[in-house]
Coordinates of C-alpha atoms and ligand atoms in Angstrom, one line a residue:
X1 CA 0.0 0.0 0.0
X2 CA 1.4 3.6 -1.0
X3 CA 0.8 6.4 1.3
X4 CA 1.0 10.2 0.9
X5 CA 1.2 13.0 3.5
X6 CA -0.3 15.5 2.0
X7 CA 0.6 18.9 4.3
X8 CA 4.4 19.9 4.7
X9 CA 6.3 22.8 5.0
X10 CA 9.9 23.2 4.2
X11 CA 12.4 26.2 5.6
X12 CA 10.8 28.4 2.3
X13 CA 8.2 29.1 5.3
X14 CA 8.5 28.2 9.0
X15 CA 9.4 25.3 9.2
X16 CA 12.8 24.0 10.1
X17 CA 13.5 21.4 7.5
X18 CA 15.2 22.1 4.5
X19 CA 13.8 19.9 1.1
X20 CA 16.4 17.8 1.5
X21 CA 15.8 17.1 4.7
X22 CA 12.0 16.9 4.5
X23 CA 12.5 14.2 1.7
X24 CA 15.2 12.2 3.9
X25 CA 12.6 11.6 6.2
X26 CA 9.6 10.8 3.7
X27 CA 11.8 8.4 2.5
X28 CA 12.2 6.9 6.0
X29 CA 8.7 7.0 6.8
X30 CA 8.1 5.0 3.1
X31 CA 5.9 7.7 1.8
X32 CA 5.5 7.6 -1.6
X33 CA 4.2 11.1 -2.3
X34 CA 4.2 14.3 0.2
X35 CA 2.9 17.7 -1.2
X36 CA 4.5 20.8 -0.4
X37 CA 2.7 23.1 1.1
X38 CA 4.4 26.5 2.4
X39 CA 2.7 29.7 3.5
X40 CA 2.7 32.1 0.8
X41 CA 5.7 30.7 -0.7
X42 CA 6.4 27.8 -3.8
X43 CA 10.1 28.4 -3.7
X44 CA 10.2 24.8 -1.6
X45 CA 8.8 22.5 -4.8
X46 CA 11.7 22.7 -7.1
X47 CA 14.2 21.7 -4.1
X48 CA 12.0 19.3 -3.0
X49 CA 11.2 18.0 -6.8
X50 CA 15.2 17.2 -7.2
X51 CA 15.9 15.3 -4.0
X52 CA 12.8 13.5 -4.2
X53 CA 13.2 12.2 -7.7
X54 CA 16.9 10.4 -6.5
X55 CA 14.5 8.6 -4.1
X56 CA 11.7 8.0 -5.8
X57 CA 9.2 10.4 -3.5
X58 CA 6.3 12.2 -5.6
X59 CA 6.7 16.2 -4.6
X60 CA 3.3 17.8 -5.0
X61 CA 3.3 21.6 -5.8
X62 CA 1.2 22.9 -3.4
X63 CA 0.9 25.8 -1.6
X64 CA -0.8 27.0 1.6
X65 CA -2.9 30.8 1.9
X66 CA -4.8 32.3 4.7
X67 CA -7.8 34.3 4.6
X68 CA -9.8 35.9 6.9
X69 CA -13.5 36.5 8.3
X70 CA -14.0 38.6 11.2
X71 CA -14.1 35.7 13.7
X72 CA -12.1 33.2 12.0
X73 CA -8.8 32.5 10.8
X74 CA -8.8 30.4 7.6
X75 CA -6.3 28.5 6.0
X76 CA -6.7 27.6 2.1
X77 CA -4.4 24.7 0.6
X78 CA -4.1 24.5 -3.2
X79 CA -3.0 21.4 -4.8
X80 CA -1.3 20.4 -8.1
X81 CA -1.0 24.3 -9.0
X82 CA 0.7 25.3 -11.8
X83 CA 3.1 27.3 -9.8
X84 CA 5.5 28.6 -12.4
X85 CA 2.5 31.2 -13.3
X86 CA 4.3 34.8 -13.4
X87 CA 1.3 36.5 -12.1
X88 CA 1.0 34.0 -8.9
X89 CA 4.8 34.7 -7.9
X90 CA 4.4 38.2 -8.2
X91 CA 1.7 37.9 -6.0
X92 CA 3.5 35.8 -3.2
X93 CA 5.8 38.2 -3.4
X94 CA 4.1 40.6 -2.4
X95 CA 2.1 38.9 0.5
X96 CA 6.1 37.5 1.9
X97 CA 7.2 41.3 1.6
X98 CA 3.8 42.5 3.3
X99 CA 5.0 39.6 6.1
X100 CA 7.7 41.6 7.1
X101 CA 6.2 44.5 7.5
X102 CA 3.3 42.6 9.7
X103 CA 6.1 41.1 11.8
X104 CA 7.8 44.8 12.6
X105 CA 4.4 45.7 14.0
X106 CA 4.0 42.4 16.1
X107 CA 7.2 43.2 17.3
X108 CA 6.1 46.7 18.8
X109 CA 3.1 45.4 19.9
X110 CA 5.1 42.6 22.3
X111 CA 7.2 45.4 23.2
X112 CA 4.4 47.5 24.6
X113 CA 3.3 44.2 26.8
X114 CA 6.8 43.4 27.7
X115 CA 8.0 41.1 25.8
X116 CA 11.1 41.9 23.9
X117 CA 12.4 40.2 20.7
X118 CA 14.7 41.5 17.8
X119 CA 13.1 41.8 14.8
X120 CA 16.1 41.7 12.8
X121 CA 17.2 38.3 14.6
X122 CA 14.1 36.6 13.2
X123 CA 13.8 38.0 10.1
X124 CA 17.5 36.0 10.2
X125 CA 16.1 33.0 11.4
X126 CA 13.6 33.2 8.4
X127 CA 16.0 33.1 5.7
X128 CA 14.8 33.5 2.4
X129 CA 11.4 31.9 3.8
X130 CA 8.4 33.6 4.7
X131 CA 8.5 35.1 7.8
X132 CA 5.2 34.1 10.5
X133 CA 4.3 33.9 13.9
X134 CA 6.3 30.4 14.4
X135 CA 9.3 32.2 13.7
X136 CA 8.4 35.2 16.1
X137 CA 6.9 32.7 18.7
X138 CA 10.5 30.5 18.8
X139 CA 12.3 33.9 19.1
X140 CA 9.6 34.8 21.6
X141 CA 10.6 31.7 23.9
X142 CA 14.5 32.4 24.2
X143 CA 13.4 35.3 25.8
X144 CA 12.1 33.3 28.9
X145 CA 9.2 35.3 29.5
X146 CA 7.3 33.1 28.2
X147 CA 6.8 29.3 28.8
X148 CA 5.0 27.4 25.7
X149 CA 3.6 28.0 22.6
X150 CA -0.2 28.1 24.1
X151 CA 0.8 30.9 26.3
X152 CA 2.3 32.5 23.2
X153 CA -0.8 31.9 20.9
X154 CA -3.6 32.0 23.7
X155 CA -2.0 35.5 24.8
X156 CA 0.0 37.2 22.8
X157 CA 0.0 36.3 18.8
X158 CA -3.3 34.1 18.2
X159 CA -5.9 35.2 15.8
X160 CA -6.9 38.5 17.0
X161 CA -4.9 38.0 20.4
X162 CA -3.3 41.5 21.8
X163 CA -0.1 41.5 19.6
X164 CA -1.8 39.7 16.5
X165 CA -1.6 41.3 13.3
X166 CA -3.6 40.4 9.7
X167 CA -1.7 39.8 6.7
X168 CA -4.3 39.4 4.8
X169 CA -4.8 41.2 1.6
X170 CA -7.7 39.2 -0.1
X171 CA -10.9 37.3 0.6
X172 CA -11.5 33.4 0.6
X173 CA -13.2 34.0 -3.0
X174 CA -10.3 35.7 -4.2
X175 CA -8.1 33.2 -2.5
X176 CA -10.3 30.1 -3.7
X177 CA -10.1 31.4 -7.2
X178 CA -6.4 32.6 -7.6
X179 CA -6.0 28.4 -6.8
X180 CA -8.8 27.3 -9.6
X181 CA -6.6 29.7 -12.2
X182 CA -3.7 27.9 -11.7
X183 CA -5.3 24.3 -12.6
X184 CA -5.3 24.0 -8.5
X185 CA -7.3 22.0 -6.2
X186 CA -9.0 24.0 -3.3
X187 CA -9.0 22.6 0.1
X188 CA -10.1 24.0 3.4
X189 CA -6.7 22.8 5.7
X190 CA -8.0 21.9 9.0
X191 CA -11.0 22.9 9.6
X192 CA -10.8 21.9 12.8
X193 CA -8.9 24.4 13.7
X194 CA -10.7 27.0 12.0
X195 CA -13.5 25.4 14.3
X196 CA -16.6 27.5 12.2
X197 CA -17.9 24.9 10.3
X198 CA -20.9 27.1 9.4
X199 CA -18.4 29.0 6.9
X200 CA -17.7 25.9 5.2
X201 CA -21.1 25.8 2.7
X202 CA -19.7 29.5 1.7
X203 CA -16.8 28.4 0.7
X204 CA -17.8 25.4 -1.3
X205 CA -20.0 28.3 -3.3
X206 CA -16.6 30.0 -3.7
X207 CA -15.3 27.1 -5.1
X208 CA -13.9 25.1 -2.4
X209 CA -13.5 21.6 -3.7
X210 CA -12.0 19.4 -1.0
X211 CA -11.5 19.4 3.3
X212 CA -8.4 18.2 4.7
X213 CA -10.1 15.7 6.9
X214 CA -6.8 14.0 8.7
X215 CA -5.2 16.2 10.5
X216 CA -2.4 16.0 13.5
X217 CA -4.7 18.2 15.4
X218 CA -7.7 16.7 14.2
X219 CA -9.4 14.1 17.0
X220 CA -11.6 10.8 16.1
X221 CA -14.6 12.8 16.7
X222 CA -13.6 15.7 14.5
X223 CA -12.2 13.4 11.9
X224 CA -15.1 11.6 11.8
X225 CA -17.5 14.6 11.5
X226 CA -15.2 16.3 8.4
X227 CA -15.5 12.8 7.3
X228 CA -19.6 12.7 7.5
X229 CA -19.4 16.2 5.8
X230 CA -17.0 15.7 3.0
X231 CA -19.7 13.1 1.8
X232 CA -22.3 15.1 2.5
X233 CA -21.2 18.2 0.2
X234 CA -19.5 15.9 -2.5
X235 CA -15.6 17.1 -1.2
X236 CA -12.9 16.0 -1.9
X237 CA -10.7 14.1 1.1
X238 CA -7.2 15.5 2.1
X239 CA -5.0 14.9 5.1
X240 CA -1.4 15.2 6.1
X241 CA 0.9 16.1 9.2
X242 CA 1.2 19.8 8.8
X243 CA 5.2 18.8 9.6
X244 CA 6.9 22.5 10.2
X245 CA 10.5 20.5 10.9
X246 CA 11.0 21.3 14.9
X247 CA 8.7 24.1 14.9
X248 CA 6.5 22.5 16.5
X249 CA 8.6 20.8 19.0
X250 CA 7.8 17.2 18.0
X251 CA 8.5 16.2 14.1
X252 CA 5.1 15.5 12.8
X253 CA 6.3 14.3 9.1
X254 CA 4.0 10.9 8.5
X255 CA 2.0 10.9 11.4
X256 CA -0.5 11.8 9.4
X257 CA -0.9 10.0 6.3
X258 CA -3.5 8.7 3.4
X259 CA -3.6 6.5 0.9
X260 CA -2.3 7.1 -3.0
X261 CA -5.3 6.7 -3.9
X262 CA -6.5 10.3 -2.8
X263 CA -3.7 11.9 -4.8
X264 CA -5.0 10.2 -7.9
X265 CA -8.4 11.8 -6.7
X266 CA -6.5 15.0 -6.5
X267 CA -4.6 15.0 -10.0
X268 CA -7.7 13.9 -11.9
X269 CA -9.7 17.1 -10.2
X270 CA -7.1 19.3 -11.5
X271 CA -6.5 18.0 -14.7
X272 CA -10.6 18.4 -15.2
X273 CA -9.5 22.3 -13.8
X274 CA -6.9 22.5 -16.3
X275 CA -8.8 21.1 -19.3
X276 CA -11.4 23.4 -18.8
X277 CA -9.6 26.5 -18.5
X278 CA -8.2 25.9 -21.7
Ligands
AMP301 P1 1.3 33.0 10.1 O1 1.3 32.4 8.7 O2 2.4 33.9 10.3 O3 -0.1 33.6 10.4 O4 1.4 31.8 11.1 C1 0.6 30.7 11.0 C2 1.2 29.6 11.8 O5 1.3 29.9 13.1 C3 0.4 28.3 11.7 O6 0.7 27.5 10.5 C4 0.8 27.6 12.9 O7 2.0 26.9 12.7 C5 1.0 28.7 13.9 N1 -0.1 28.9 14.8 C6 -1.2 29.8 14.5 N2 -2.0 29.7 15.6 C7 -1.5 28.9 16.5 C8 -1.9 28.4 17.8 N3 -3.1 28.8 18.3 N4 -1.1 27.5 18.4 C9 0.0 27.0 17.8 N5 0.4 27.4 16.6 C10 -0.3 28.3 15.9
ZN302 ZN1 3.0 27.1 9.4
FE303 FE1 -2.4 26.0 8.4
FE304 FE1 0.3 24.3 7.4

């Protein structure tokens, strides 16, 4: 049986791992496919592409967005995109530029309750990757004034926590759609995270055609709900580990998994995309 975790990150975001070391361990975990999901960011998929093909590991070009509502945070996966498109990479760009600048005010924000971090330092730690809130909230824990990530997140940087900042420049349409024009699957990523399941019918008017379903983060009851729901609304079936290297502490890379034959699933969807758009 082949298997495929189907939500990584690579160091072109925040995760730890560089390609080669995110394919390393795929091949030690004997996945056959993983798809590449950074925030904001496809610079991860060629890497990936050329130290998974020595190893015989499928790299699906993927990518990762976030839209907003008032009360939620929602995160958008894309799947098989055509991700070479000039327009999209202007646009990621933009959004890993617009990053920064989000950070800078997090920063000041901390300051003003306390908590004192270099900006400079984590844009360093960031590299070439987009810069987010897993960067800031490991800078935020060297500190010491601080003692886990749900302190950080619960007070501090969570959606719409004291020192949170949006970087969002676009609605879940625009989002949703930007994903169908590149040939590109939609998929809510865990919406149990989200946790406002009533938004999900809205999206699947926007176009939404799948729901990550398995999820590290994801318990039997709300696996088995997304699972009831996915049927219900005709979607599309996703899961994966949403492996961000050591960002997360523990490394998450397989713990999730599905079988191949979701990716087929996948691929056929987006070659019906890409056929019609043509
Ligand atoms: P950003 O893209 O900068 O908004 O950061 C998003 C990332 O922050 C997510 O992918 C998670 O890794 C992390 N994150 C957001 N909210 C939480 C939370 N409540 N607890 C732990 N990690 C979180
Ligand atoms: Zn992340
Ligand atoms: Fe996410
Ligand atoms: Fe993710």
């Amino acid at each position: 049986m082949k298997y495929a975790d189907l939500h990584v990150h690579t160091h072109y975001s925040d995760s730890t791992f560089s390609p080669e070391e995110v394919i390393s361990l795929a091949e030690e975990k004997g996945l056959a496919a993983i798809a590449i999901c950074d925030h904001d960011s496809v610079d991860g998929i060629a890497p990936c592409r050329k130290a998974g093909v020595a190893k015989g590991i499928e790299v699906i070009p993927s990518i990762e967005l976030t839209v907003e509502k008032p009360d939620a945070e929602i995160h958008i996966l894309g799947y098989f995109i055509d991700w070479k498109k000039e327009w999209f990479l202007k646009k990621l760009k933009h959004l890993r530029a617009a990053r920064i600048e989000r950070l800078r005010k997090m920063v000041e924000k901390l300051e003003d309750a306390g908590v004192k971090v270099d900006a400079a330092d984590i844009l360093k730690s960031a590299g070439k990757g987009s810069v987010g809130r897993l960067h800031l909230a490991r800078a935020m824990m060297e500190t010491g004034k601080v003692k886990s990530f749900k302190e950080i997140f619960g007070k501090y940087i969570g959606f719409q926590k004291y020192c949170y900042v949006s970087n969002v420049r676009f609605t879940p349409k625009e989002a949703i759609g930007d994903i169908l024009k590149l040939g590109g699957v939609p998929v809510l990523a865990h919406p149990g995270v989200m946790g406002r399941d009533e938004y999900i019918p809205e999206l699947v008017e926007d176009g939404l055609r799948g729901i990550e379903v398995y999820h590290t983060d994801h318990g039997s009851r709300a696996t088995k709900r997304y699972e009831e729901m996915a049927r219900r609304l005709g979607l599309l079936v996703t899961g994966g580990s949403d492996c961000h290297g050591l960002g997360k502490g523990k490394v998450l890379l397989g713990g999730v998994r599905v079988p191949y034959d979701l990716v087929d699933k996948l691929r056929a969807e987006s070659s019906k995309l890409k056929a019609q758009s043509r």
